[in-house]
Coordinates of C-alpha atoms and ligand atoms in Angstrom, one line a residue:
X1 CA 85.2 -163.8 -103.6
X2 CA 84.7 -167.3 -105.5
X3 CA 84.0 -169.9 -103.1
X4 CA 85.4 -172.4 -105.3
X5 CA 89.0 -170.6 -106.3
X6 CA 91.3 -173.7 -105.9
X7 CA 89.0 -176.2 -104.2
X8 CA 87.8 -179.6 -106.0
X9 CA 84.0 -179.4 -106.4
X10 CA 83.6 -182.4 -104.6
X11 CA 85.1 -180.7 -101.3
X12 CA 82.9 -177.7 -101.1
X13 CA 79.8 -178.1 -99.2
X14 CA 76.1 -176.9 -101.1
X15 CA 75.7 -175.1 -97.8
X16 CA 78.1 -171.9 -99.0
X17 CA 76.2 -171.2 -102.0
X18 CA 72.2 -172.4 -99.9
X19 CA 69.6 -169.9 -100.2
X20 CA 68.1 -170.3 -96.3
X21 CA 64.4 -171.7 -96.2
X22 CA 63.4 -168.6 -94.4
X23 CA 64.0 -166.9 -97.3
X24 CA 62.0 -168.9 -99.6
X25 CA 58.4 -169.0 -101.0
X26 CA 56.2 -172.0 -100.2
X27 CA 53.1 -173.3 -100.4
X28 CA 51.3 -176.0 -97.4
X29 CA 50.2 -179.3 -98.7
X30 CA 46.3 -178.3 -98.0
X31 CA 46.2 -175.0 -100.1
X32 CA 43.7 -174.3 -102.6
X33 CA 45.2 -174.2 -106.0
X34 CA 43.9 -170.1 -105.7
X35 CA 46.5 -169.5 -103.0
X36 CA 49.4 -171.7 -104.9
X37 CA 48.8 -169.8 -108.3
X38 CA 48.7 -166.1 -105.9
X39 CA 52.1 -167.2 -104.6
X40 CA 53.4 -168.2 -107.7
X41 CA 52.0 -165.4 -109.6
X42 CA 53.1 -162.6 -107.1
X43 CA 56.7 -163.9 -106.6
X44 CA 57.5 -164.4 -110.1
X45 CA 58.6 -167.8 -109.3
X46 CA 58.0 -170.4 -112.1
X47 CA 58.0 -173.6 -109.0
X48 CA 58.0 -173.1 -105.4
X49 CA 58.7 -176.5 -102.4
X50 CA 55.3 -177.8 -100.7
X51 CA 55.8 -178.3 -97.1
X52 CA 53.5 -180.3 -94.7
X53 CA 52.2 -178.7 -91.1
X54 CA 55.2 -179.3 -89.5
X55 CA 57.6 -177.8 -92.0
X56 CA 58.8 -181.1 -93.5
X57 CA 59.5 -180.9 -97.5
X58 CA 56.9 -183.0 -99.6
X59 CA 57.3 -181.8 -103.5
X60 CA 56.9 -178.8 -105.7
X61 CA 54.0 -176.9 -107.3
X62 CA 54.7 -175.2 -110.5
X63 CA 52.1 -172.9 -112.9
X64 CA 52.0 -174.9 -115.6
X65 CA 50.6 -178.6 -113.6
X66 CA 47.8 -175.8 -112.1
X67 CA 47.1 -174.1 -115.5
X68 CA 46.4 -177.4 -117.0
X69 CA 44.2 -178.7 -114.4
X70 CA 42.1 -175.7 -114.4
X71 CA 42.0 -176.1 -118.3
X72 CA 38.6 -177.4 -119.6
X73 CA 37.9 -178.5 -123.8
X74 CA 37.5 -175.2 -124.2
X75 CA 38.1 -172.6 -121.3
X76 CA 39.5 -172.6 -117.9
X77 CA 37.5 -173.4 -115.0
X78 CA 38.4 -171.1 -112.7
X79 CA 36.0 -172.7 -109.4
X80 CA 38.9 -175.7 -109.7
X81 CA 41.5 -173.1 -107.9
X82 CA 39.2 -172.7 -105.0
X83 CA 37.9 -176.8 -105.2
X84 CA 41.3 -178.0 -105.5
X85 CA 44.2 -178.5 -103.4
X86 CA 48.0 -178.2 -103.6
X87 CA 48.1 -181.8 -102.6
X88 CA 45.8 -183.1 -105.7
X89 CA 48.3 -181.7 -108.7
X90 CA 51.6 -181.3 -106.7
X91 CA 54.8 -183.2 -108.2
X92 CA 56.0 -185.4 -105.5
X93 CA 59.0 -187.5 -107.3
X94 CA 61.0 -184.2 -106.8
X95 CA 65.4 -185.4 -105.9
X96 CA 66.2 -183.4 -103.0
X97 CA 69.9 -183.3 -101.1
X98 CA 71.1 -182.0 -98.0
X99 CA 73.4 -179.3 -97.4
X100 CA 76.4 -181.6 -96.6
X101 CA 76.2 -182.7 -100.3
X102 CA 78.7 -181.4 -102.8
X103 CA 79.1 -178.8 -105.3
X104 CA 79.6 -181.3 -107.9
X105 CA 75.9 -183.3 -106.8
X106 CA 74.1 -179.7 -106.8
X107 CA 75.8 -179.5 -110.6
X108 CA 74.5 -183.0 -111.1
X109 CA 71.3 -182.3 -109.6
X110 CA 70.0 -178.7 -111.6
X111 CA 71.0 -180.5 -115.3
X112 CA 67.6 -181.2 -115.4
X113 CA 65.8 -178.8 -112.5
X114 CA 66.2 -174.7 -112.2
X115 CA 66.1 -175.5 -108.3
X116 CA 66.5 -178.3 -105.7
X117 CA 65.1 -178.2 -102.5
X118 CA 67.3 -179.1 -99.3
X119 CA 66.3 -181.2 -96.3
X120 CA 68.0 -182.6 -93.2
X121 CA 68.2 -185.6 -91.9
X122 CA 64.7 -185.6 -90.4
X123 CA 63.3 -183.9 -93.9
X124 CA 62.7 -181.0 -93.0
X125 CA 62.9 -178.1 -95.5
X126 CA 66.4 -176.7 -95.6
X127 CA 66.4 -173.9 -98.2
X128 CA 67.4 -174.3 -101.9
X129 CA 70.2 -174.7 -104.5
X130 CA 69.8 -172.6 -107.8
X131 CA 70.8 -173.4 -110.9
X132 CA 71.9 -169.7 -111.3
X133 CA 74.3 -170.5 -107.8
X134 CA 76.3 -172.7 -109.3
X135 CA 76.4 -171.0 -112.6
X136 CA 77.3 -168.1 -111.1
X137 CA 80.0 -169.8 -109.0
X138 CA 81.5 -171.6 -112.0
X139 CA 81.6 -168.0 -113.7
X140 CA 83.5 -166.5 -111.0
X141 CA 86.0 -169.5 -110.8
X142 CA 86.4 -169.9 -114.6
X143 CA 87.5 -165.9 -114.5
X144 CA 89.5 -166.2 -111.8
X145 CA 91.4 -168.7 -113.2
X146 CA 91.6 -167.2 -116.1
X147 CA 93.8 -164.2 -114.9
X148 CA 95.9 -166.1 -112.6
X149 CA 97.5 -167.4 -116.4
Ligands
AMP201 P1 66.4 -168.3 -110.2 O1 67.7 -169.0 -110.4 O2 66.6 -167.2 -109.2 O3 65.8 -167.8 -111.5 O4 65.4 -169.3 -109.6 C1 65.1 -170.5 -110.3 C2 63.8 -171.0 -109.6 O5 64.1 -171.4 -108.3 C3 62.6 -170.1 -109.5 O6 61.9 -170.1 -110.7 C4 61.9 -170.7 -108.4 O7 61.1 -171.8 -108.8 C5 63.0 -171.1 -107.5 N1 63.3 -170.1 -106.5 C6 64.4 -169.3 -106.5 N2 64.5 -168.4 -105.4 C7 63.3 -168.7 -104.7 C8 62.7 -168.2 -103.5 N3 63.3 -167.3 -102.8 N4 61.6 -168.8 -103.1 C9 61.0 -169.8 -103.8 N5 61.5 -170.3 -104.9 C10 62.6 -169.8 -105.4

């Protein structure tokens, strides 16, 4: 069932449509690069959240930032992924929201990124919004609406 049938997007909460941070890859601030690319690599994930010790959100890491600080003139230098660490390359100018925030701010929000990461009101990781959620969501709602005629 559409979680949006005939509710404004503005009054349904990003926490219906959250996927929880349990069930999300990370990465820790003071990983070598080598773990970073393993995670990214082995999940199929393009970007995954790096969280501090204490489980607080602090950016993202994606494949491409790591590829091309490994990349040399002319080959890659692969002792970088074991010298370096997520905290040297990772992209911390990241916009988060929380899962109080609406619909219409996630649909704001993933314009420009396939993912934003959730925190509460301490910053603490909180899961993530997909773009594909809301697209998904919209989808549902656009056929719903589209029989009811
Ligand atoms: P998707 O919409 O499922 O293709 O996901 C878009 C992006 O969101 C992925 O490329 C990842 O960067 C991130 N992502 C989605 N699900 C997860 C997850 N369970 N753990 C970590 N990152 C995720």
């Amino acid at each position: 069932m559409s979680v949006i049938q005939d509710r404004k997007l503005v009054e349904i909460s990003i926490d219906e449509l959250r996927i929880p941070s349990e069930k999300v890859a990370h990465v820790q601030l003071n990983n070598p690069l080598e773990h970073a690319l393993l995670v990214l690599v082995k999940s199929g994930y393009s970007a995954v959240p790096v969280l501090d010790a204490s489980y607080k959100f602090v950016g993202v890491i994606g494949k491409t930032v790591i590829l091309n600080q490994i990349l040399g003139l002319e080959n890659f230098e692969i002792e970088k992924l074991s010298e370096m660490k997520v905290k040297e390359v990772m992209d911390r100018n990241t916009p988060t929201l929380t899962r109080e925030n609406t619909l219409l701010d996630g649909l704001n929000a993933v314009i420009d990124h396939t993912f934003i990461c959730l925190i509460d009101d301490e910053g603490f990781f909180d899961g993530i919004l997909t773009r594909r959620a809301i697209l998904k969501e919209i989808k549902k709602n656009i056929y719903i609406n589209s029989y009811k005629k």
